[in-house]
PDB file of N, CA, C and O in Angstrom:
ATOM      1  N   UNK A   1     -24.722 -62.315 -38.777  1.00 73.00           N
ATOM      2  CA  UNK A   1     -24.069 -61.073 -38.374  1.00 73.00           C
ATOM      3  C   UNK A   1     -24.543 -60.653 -36.997  1.00 73.00           C
ATOM      4  O   UNK A   1     -23.732 -60.225 -36.185  1.00 73.00           O
ATOM      5  N   UNK A   2     -25.843 -60.771 -36.719  1.00 79.00           N
ATOM      6  CA  UNK A   2     -26.358 -60.364 -35.413  1.00 79.00           C
ATOM      7  C   UNK A   2     -25.798 -61.247 -34.302  1.00 79.00           C
ATOM      8  O   UNK A   2     -25.529 -60.766 -33.205  1.00 79.00           O
ATOM      9  N   UNK A   3     -25.608 -62.518 -34.606  1.00 90.00           N
ATOM     10  CA  UNK A   3     -25.052 -63.433 -33.606  1.00 90.00           C
ATOM     11  C   UNK A   3     -23.620 -63.080 -33.260  1.00 90.00           C
ATOM     12  O   UNK A   3     -23.204 -63.198 -32.101  1.00 90.00           O
ATOM     13  N   UNK A   4     -22.859 -62.617 -34.226  1.00 94.00           N
ATOM     14  CA  UNK A   4     -21.466 -62.254 -33.992  1.00 94.00           C
ATOM     15  C   UNK A   4     -21.376 -61.034 -33.074  1.00 94.00           C
ATOM     16  O   UNK A   4     -20.521 -60.973 -32.176  1.00 94.00           O
ATOM     17  N   UNK A   5     -22.244 -60.081 -33.274  1.00 93.00           N
ATOM     18  CA  UNK A   5     -22.251 -58.882 -32.433  1.00 93.00           C
ATOM     19  C   UNK A   5     -22.606 -59.247 -30.995  1.00 93.00           C
ATOM     20  O   UNK A   5     -21.979 -58.755 -30.044  1.00 93.00           O
ATOM     21  N   UNK A   6     -23.577 -60.129 -30.831  1.00 94.00           N
ATOM     22  CA  UNK A   6     -23.997 -60.536 -29.486  1.00 94.00           C
ATOM     23  C   UNK A   6     -22.851 -61.278 -28.787  1.00 94.00           C
ATOM     24  O   UNK A   6     -22.562 -61.033 -27.604  1.00 94.00           O
ATOM     25  N   UNK A   7     -22.188 -62.181 -29.524  1.00 96.00           N
ATOM     26  CA  UNK A   7     -21.053 -62.914 -28.948  1.00 96.00           C
ATOM     27  C   UNK A   7     -19.943 -61.943 -28.547  1.00 96.00           C
ATOM     28  O   UNK A   7     -19.324 -62.083 -27.482  1.00 96.00           O
ATOM     29  N   UNK A   8     -19.671 -60.945 -29.381  1.00 95.00           N
ATOM     30  CA  UNK A   8     -18.626 -59.966 -29.081  1.00 95.00           C
ATOM     31  C   UNK A   8     -18.979 -59.161 -27.836  1.00 95.00           C
ATOM     32  O   UNK A   8     -18.122 -58.911 -26.980  1.00 95.00           O
ATOM     33  N   UNK A   9     -20.221 -58.761 -27.727  1.00 96.00           N
ATOM     34  CA  UNK A   9     -20.666 -57.995 -26.547  1.00 96.00           C
ATOM     35  C   UNK A   9     -20.529 -58.847 -25.292  1.00 96.00           C
ATOM     36  O   UNK A   9     -20.036 -58.376 -24.252  1.00 96.00           O
ATOM     37  N   UNK A  10     -20.939 -60.114 -25.355  1.00 96.00           N
ATOM     38  CA  UNK A  10     -20.814 -61.003 -24.203  1.00 96.00           C
ATOM     39  C   UNK A  10     -19.344 -61.245 -23.844  1.00 96.00           C
ATOM     40  O   UNK A  10     -18.996 -61.316 -22.658  1.00 96.00           O
ATOM     41  N   UNK A  11     -18.496 -61.362 -24.849  1.00 97.00           N
ATOM     42  CA  UNK A  11     -17.072 -61.573 -24.593  1.00 97.00           C
ATOM     43  C   UNK A  11     -16.458 -60.359 -23.896  1.00 97.00           C
ATOM     44  O   UNK A  11     -15.701 -60.500 -22.930  1.00 97.00           O
ATOM     45  N   UNK A  12     -16.785 -59.165 -24.368  1.00 97.00           N
ATOM     46  CA  UNK A  12     -16.263 -57.948 -23.753  1.00 97.00           C
ATOM     47  C   UNK A  12     -16.778 -57.813 -22.319  1.00 97.00           C
ATOM     48  O   UNK A  12     -16.015 -57.473 -21.401  1.00 97.00           O
ATOM     49  N   UNK A  13     -18.040 -58.118 -22.114  1.00 98.00           N
ATOM     50  CA  UNK A  13     -18.607 -58.042 -20.763  1.00 98.00           C
ATOM     51  C   UNK A  13     -17.935 -59.067 -19.848  1.00 98.00           C
ATOM     52  O   UNK A  13     -17.660 -58.780 -18.671  1.00 98.00           O
ATOM     53  N   UNK A  14     -17.634 -60.250 -20.351  1.00 97.00           N
ATOM     54  CA  UNK A  14     -16.967 -61.275 -19.556  1.00 97.00           C
ATOM     55  C   UNK A  14     -15.557 -60.861 -19.174  1.00 97.00           C
ATOM     56  O   UNK A  14     -15.138 -61.041 -18.025  1.00 97.00           O
ATOM     57  N   UNK A  15     -14.819 -60.310 -20.132  1.00 98.00           N
ATOM     58  CA  UNK A  15     -13.462 -59.855 -19.846  1.00 98.00           C
ATOM     59  C   UNK A  15     -13.491 -58.717 -18.823  1.00 98.00           C
ATOM     60  O   UNK A  15     -12.684 -58.680 -17.888  1.00 98.00           O
ATOM     61  N   UNK A  16     -14.419 -57.791 -18.965  1.00 98.00           N
ATOM     62  CA  UNK A  16     -14.531 -56.689 -18.005  1.00 98.00           C
ATOM     63  C   UNK A  16     -14.880 -57.214 -16.618  1.00 98.00           C
ATOM     64  O   UNK A  16     -14.336 -56.742 -15.608  1.00 98.00           O
ATOM     65  N   UNK A  17     -15.750 -58.200 -16.548  1.00 98.00           N
ATOM     66  CA  UNK A  17     -16.140 -58.777 -15.269  1.00 98.00           C
ATOM     67  C   UNK A  17     -14.948 -59.456 -14.590  1.00 98.00           C
ATOM     68  O   UNK A  17     -14.721 -59.278 -13.385  1.00 98.00           O
ATOM     69  N   UNK A  18     -14.184 -60.221 -15.351  1.00 98.00           N
ATOM     70  CA  UNK A  18     -13.009 -60.890 -14.788  1.00 98.00           C
ATOM     71  C   UNK A  18     -11.985 -59.854 -14.326  1.00 98.00           C
ATOM     72  O   UNK A  18     -11.378 -59.988 -13.258  1.00 98.00           O
ATOM     73  N   UNK A  19     -11.784 -58.812 -15.105  1.00 98.00           N
ATOM     74  CA  UNK A  19     -10.846 -57.750 -14.736  1.00 98.00           C
ATOM     75  C   UNK A  19     -11.267 -57.081 -13.432  1.00 98.00           C
ATOM     76  O   UNK A  19     -10.441 -56.874 -12.533  1.00 98.00           O
ATOM     77  N   UNK A  20     -12.539 -56.745 -13.300  1.00 97.00           N
ATOM     78  CA  UNK A  20     -13.019 -56.089 -12.079  1.00 97.00           C
ATOM     79  C   UNK A  20     -12.899 -57.015 -10.873  1.00 97.00           C
ATOM     80  O   UNK A  20     -12.550 -56.576  -9.768  1.00 97.00           O
ATOM     81  N   UNK A  21     -13.184 -58.304 -11.065  1.00 97.00           N
ATOM     82  CA  UNK A  21     -13.066 -59.274  -9.977  1.00 97.00           C
ATOM     83  C   UNK A  21     -11.611 -59.377  -9.516  1.00 97.00           C
ATOM     84  O   UNK A  21     -11.327 -59.397  -8.312  1.00 97.00           O
ATOM     85  N   UNK A  22     -10.679 -59.420 -10.467  1.00 97.00           N
ATOM     86  CA  UNK A  22      -9.257 -59.498 -10.120  1.00 97.00           C
ATOM     87  C   UNK A  22      -8.797 -58.223  -9.420  1.00 97.00           C
ATOM     88  O   UNK A  22      -8.028 -58.278  -8.449  1.00 97.00           O
ATOM     89  N   UNK A  23      -9.230 -57.071  -9.885  1.00 98.00           N
ATOM     90  CA  UNK A  23      -8.857 -55.802  -9.254  1.00 98.00           C
ATOM     91  C   UNK A  23      -9.396 -55.714  -7.824  1.00 98.00           C
ATOM     92  O   UNK A  23      -8.716 -55.233  -6.929  1.00 98.00           O
ATOM     93  N   UNK A  24     -10.623 -56.175  -7.615  1.00 97.00           N
ATOM     94  CA  UNK A  24     -11.201 -56.162  -6.273  1.00 97.00           C
ATOM     95  C   UNK A  24     -10.386 -57.045  -5.333  1.00 97.00           C
ATOM     96  O   UNK A  24     -10.089 -56.661  -4.208  1.00 97.00           O
ATOM     97  N   UNK A  25      -9.996 -58.218  -5.800  1.00 96.00           N
ATOM     98  CA  UNK A  25      -9.174 -59.102  -4.977  1.00 96.00           C
ATOM     99  C   UNK A  25      -7.838 -58.475  -4.638  1.00 96.00           C
ATOM    100  O   UNK A  25      -7.352 -58.589  -3.511  1.00 96.00           O
ATOM    101  N   UNK A  26      -7.232 -57.815  -5.599  1.00 96.00           N
ATOM    102  CA  UNK A  26      -5.948 -57.159  -5.365  1.00 96.00           C
ATOM    103  C   UNK A  26      -6.098 -56.009  -4.375  1.00 96.00           C
ATOM    104  O   UNK A  26      -5.301 -55.873  -3.433  1.00 96.00           O
ATOM    105  N   UNK A  27      -7.108 -55.185  -4.567  1.00 97.00           N
ATOM    106  CA  UNK A  27      -7.300 -54.032  -3.689  1.00 97.00           C
ATOM    107  C   UNK A  27      -7.703 -54.443  -2.277  1.00 97.00           C
ATOM    108  O   UNK A  27      -7.411 -53.723  -1.313  1.00 97.00           O
ATOM    109  N   UNK A  28      -8.354 -55.598  -2.127  1.00 97.00           N
ATOM    110  CA  UNK A  28      -8.699 -56.074  -0.788  1.00 97.00           C
ATOM    111  C   UNK A  28      -7.466 -56.469   0.003  1.00 97.00           C
ATOM    112  O   UNK A  28      -7.487 -56.482   1.228  1.00 97.00           O
ATOM    113  N   UNK A  29      -6.375 -56.794  -0.677  1.00 96.00           N
ATOM    114  CA  UNK A  29      -5.153 -57.198   0.004  1.00 96.00           C
ATOM    115  C   UNK A  29      -4.263 -56.026   0.387  1.00 96.00           C
ATOM    116  O   UNK A  29      -3.361 -56.178   1.219  1.00 96.00           O
ATOM    117  N   UNK A  30      -4.495 -54.865  -0.155  1.00 96.00           N
ATOM    118  CA  UNK A  30      -3.619 -53.706   0.083  1.00 96.00           C
ATOM    119  C   UNK A  30      -3.541 -53.321   1.565  1.00 96.00           C
ATOM    120  O   UNK A  30      -2.439 -53.114   2.080  1.00 96.00           O
ATOM    121  N   UNK A  31      -4.654 -53.239   2.304  1.00 95.00           N
ATOM    122  CA  UNK A  31      -4.520 -52.862   3.725  1.00 95.00           C
ATOM    123  C   UNK A  31      -3.671 -53.849   4.525  1.00 95.00           C
ATOM    124  O   UNK A  31      -2.890 -53.441   5.389  1.00 95.00           O
ATOM    125  N   UNK A  32      -3.792 -55.151   4.234  1.00 96.00           N
ATOM    126  CA  UNK A  32      -2.982 -56.142   4.943  1.00 96.00           C
ATOM    127  C   UNK A  32      -1.502 -55.979   4.614  1.00 96.00           C
ATOM    128  O   UNK A  32      -0.646 -56.140   5.492  1.00 96.00           O
ATOM    129  N   UNK A  33      -1.198 -55.657   3.379  1.00 95.00           N
ATOM    130  CA  UNK A  33       0.194 -55.455   2.983  1.00 95.00           C
ATOM    131  C   UNK A  33       0.772 -54.231   3.699  1.00 95.00           C
ATOM    132  O   UNK A  33       1.909 -54.254   4.185  1.00 95.00           O
ATOM    133  N   UNK A  34      -0.005 -53.164   3.791  1.00 96.00           N
ATOM    134  CA  UNK A  34       0.462 -51.954   4.468  1.00 96.00           C
ATOM    135  C   UNK A  34       0.689 -52.232   5.956  1.00 96.00           C
ATOM    136  O   UNK A  34       1.696 -51.799   6.534  1.00 96.00           O
ATOM    137  N   UNK A  35      -0.232 -52.978   6.589  1.00 96.00           N
ATOM    138  CA  UNK A  35      -0.061 -53.330   8.005  1.00 96.00           C
ATOM    139  C   UNK A  35       1.190 -54.184   8.207  1.00 96.00           C
ATOM    140  O   UNK A  35       1.947 -53.978   9.157  1.00 96.00           O
ATOM    141  N   UNK A  36       1.408 -55.141   7.316  1.00 97.00           N
ATOM    142  CA  UNK A  36       2.589 -55.999   7.432  1.00 97.00           C
ATOM    143  C   UNK A  36       3.868 -55.189   7.263  1.00 97.00           C
ATOM    144  O   UNK A  36       4.853 -55.428   7.972  1.00 97.00           O
ATOM    145  N   UNK A  37       3.862 -54.253   6.344  1.00 96.00           N
ATOM    146  CA  UNK A  37       5.046 -53.413   6.144  1.00 96.00           C
ATOM    147  C   UNK A  37       5.325 -52.580   7.389  1.00 96.00           C
ATOM    148  O   UNK A  37       6.488 -52.408   7.797  1.00 96.00           O
ATOM    149  N   UNK A  38       4.286 -52.070   8.027  1.00 95.00           N
ATOM    150  CA  UNK A  38       4.470 -51.296   9.258  1.00 95.00           C
ATOM    151  C   UNK A  38       5.023 -52.144  10.383  1.00 95.00           C
ATOM    152  O   UNK A  38       5.913 -51.712  11.125  1.00 95.00           O
ATOM    153  N   UNK A  39       4.524 -53.382  10.511  1.00 96.00           N
ATOM    154  CA  UNK A  39       5.040 -54.274  11.551  1.00 96.00           C
ATOM    155  C   UNK A  39       6.496 -54.650  11.278  1.00 96.00           C
ATOM    156  O   UNK A  39       7.303 -54.738  12.204  1.00 96.00           O
ATOM    157  N   UNK A  40       6.823 -54.864  10.019  1.00 96.00           N
ATOM    158  CA  UNK A  40       8.211 -55.194   9.670  1.00 96.00           C
ATOM    159  C   UNK A  40       9.139 -54.015   9.965  1.00 96.00           C
ATOM    160  O   UNK A  40      10.252 -54.198  10.477  1.00 96.00           O
ATOM    161  N   UNK A  41       8.681 -52.793   9.668  1.00 95.00           N
ATOM    162  CA  UNK A  41       9.485 -51.604   9.958  1.00 95.00           C
ATOM    163  C   UNK A  41       9.702 -51.455  11.468  1.00 95.00           C
ATOM    164  O   UNK A  41      10.819 -51.178  11.915  1.00 95.00           O
ATOM    165  N   UNK A  42       8.649 -51.659  12.259  1.00 94.00           N
ATOM    166  CA  UNK A  42       8.775 -51.552  13.717  1.00 94.00           C
ATOM    167  C   UNK A  42       9.727 -52.610  14.266  1.00 94.00           C
ATOM    168  O   UNK A  42      10.539 -52.332  15.145  1.00 94.00           O
ATOM    169  N   UNK A  43       9.634 -53.823  13.742  1.00 93.00           N
ATOM    170  CA  UNK A  43      10.532 -54.888  14.196  1.00 93.00           C
ATOM    171  C   UNK A  43      11.975 -54.559  13.833  1.00 93.00           C
ATOM    172  O   UNK A  43      12.895 -54.823  14.616  1.00 93.00           O
ATOM    173  N   UNK A  44      12.198 -53.974  12.668  1.00 93.00           N
ATOM    174  CA  UNK A  44      13.554 -53.598  12.262  1.00 93.00           C
ATOM    175  C   UNK A  44      14.119 -52.526  13.191  1.00 93.00           C
ATOM    176  O   UNK A  44      15.272 -52.589  13.592  1.00 93.00           O
ATOM    177  N   UNK A  45      13.277 -51.555  13.562  1.00 92.00           N
ATOM    178  CA  UNK A  45      13.738 -50.500  14.471  1.00 92.00           C
ATOM    179  C   UNK A  45      14.062 -51.076  15.852  1.00 92.00           C
ATOM    180  O   UNK A  45      15.039 -50.669  16.475  1.00 92.00           O
ATOM    181  N   UNK A  46      13.243 -52.016  16.330  1.00 90.00           N
ATOM    182  CA  UNK A  46      13.533 -52.651  17.618  1.00 90.00           C
ATOM    183  C   UNK A  46      14.823 -53.463  17.539  1.00 90.00           C
ATOM    184  O   UNK A  46      15.584 -53.524  18.500  1.00 90.00           O
ATOM    185  N   UNK A  47      15.073 -54.086  16.396  1.00 90.00           N
ATOM    186  CA  UNK A  47      16.285 -54.886  16.216  1.00 90.00           C
ATOM    187  C   UNK A  47      17.530 -54.006  16.204  1.00 90.00           C
ATOM    188  O   UNK A  47      18.557 -54.365  16.778  1.00 90.00           O
ATOM    189  N   UNK A  48      17.452 -52.853  15.558  1.00 89.00           N
ATOM    190  CA  UNK A  48      18.606 -51.965  15.426  1.00 89.00           C
ATOM    191  C   UNK A  48      18.894 -51.173  16.696  1.00 89.00           C
ATOM    192  O   UNK A  48      20.017 -50.753  16.922  1.00 89.00           O
ATOM    193  N   UNK A  49      17.871 -50.941  17.527  1.00 85.00           N
ATOM    194  CA  UNK A  49      18.056 -50.136  18.735  1.00 85.00           C
ATOM    195  C   UNK A  49      18.729 -50.979  19.807  1.00 85.00           C
ATOM    196  O   UNK A  49      18.315 -52.105  20.071  1.00 85.00           O
ATOM    197  N   UNK A  50      19.802 -50.459  20.439  1.00 75.00           N
ATOM    198  CA  UNK A  50      20.467 -51.235  21.492  1.00 75.00           C
ATOM    199  C   UNK A  50      19.532 -51.379  22.697  1.00 75.00           C
ATOM    200  O   UNK A  50      18.745 -50.484  22.999  1.00 75.00           O
ATOM    201  N   UNK A  51      19.646 -52.494  23.394  1.00 69.00           N
ATOM    202  CA  UNK A  51      18.768 -52.687  24.561  1.00 69.00           C
ATOM    203  C   UNK A  51      19.135 -51.713  25.683  1.00 69.00           C
ATOM    204  O   UNK A  51      20.308 -51.431  25.907  1.00 69.00           O
ATOM    205  N   UNK A  52      18.121 -51.210  26.359  1.00 68.00           N
ATOM    206  CA  UNK A  52      18.320 -50.263  27.452  1.00 68.00           C
ATOM    207  C   UNK A  52      17.923 -50.970  28.735  1.00 68.00           C
ATOM    208  O   UNK A  52      16.804 -51.441  28.883  1.00 68.00           O
ATOM    209  N   UNK A  53      18.869 -51.051  29.679  1.00 64.00           N
ATOM    210  CA  UNK A  53      18.611 -51.689  30.965  1.00 64.00           C
ATOM    211  C   UNK A  53      18.910 -50.673  32.057  1.00 64.00           C
ATOM    212  O   UNK A  53      20.069 -50.425  32.402  1.00 64.00           O
ATOM    213  N   UNK A  54      17.873 -50.056  32.599  1.00 65.00           N
ATOM    214  CA  UNK A  54      18.037 -49.000  33.591  1.00 65.00           C
ATOM    215  C   UNK A  54      18.414 -49.550  34.970  1.00 65.00           C
ATOM    216  O   UNK A  54      18.938 -48.826  35.811  1.00 65.00           O
ATOM    217  N   UNK A  55      18.172 -50.839  35.241  1.00 66.00           N
ATOM    218  CA  UNK A  55      18.435 -51.411  36.555  1.00 66.00           C
ATOM    219  C   UNK A  55      19.902 -51.754  36.751  1.00 66.00           C
ATOM    220  O   UNK A  55      20.371 -51.933  37.873  1.00 66.00           O
ATOM    221  N   UNK A  56      20.655 -51.850  35.685  1.00 67.00           N
ATOM    222  CA  UNK A  56      22.041 -52.275  35.774  1.00 67.00           C
ATOM    223  C   UNK A  56      22.939 -51.082  36.160  1.00 67.00           C
ATOM    224  O   UNK A  56      22.850 -50.001  35.615  1.00 67.00           O
ATOM    225  N   UNK A  57      23.841 -51.331  37.113  1.00 71.00           N
ATOM    226  CA  UNK A  57      24.756 -50.289  37.557  1.00 71.00           C
ATOM    227  C   UNK A  57      26.009 -50.308  36.677  1.00 71.00           C
ATOM    228  O   UNK A  57      26.400 -51.354  36.182  1.00 71.00           O
ATOM    229  N   UNK A  58      26.650 -49.157  36.505  1.00 68.00           N
ATOM    230  CA  UNK A  58      27.859 -49.143  35.700  1.00 68.00           C
ATOM    231  C   UNK A  58      28.983 -49.923  36.391  1.00 68.00           C
ATOM    232  O   UNK A  58      28.994 -50.064  37.618  1.00 68.00           O
ATOM    233  N   UNK A  59      29.932 -50.457  35.619  1.00 72.00           N
ATOM    234  CA  UNK A  59      31.018 -51.207  36.252  1.00 72.00           C
ATOM    235  C   UNK A  59      31.883 -50.309  37.149  1.00 72.00           C
ATOM    236  O   UNK A  59      32.072 -49.132  36.889  1.00 72.00           O
ATOM    237  N   UNK A  60      32.383 -50.885  38.214  1.00 77.00           N
ATOM    238  CA  UNK A  60      33.204 -50.157  39.183  1.00 77.00           C
ATOM    239  C   UNK A  60      34.674 -50.416  38.872  1.00 77.00           C
ATOM    240  O   UNK A  60      35.082 -51.545  38.659  1.00 77.00           O
ATOM    241  N   UNK A  61      35.465 -49.335  38.854  1.00 71.00           N
ATOM    242  CA  UNK A  61      36.888 -49.479  38.602  1.00 71.00           C
ATOM    243  C   UNK A  61      37.564 -50.104  39.813  1.00 71.00           C
ATOM    244  O   UNK A  61      37.238 -49.792  40.956  1.00 71.00           O
ATOM    245  N   UNK A  62      38.517 -50.984  39.580  1.00 62.00           N
ATOM    246  CA  UNK A  62      39.182 -51.666  40.697  1.00 62.00           C
ATOM    247  C   UNK A  62      40.348 -50.872  41.219  1.00 62.00           C
ATOM    248  O   UNK A  62      41.033 -50.146  40.649  1.00 62.00           O
TER     249      UNK A  62
END
């Protein structure tokens, strides 16, 4: 009976350890995901905005 309790405690501790390790890995990736989303949003805005060329003169009517 004592051996079963010890095995159960070790099993629970192992599962908790694996869970915390996985959560840490996931949370370490969050800042990179947020940065990538910001870069993608900026690129989309640059894509949608028409190009502005201040050096070009308007066409002259003939």
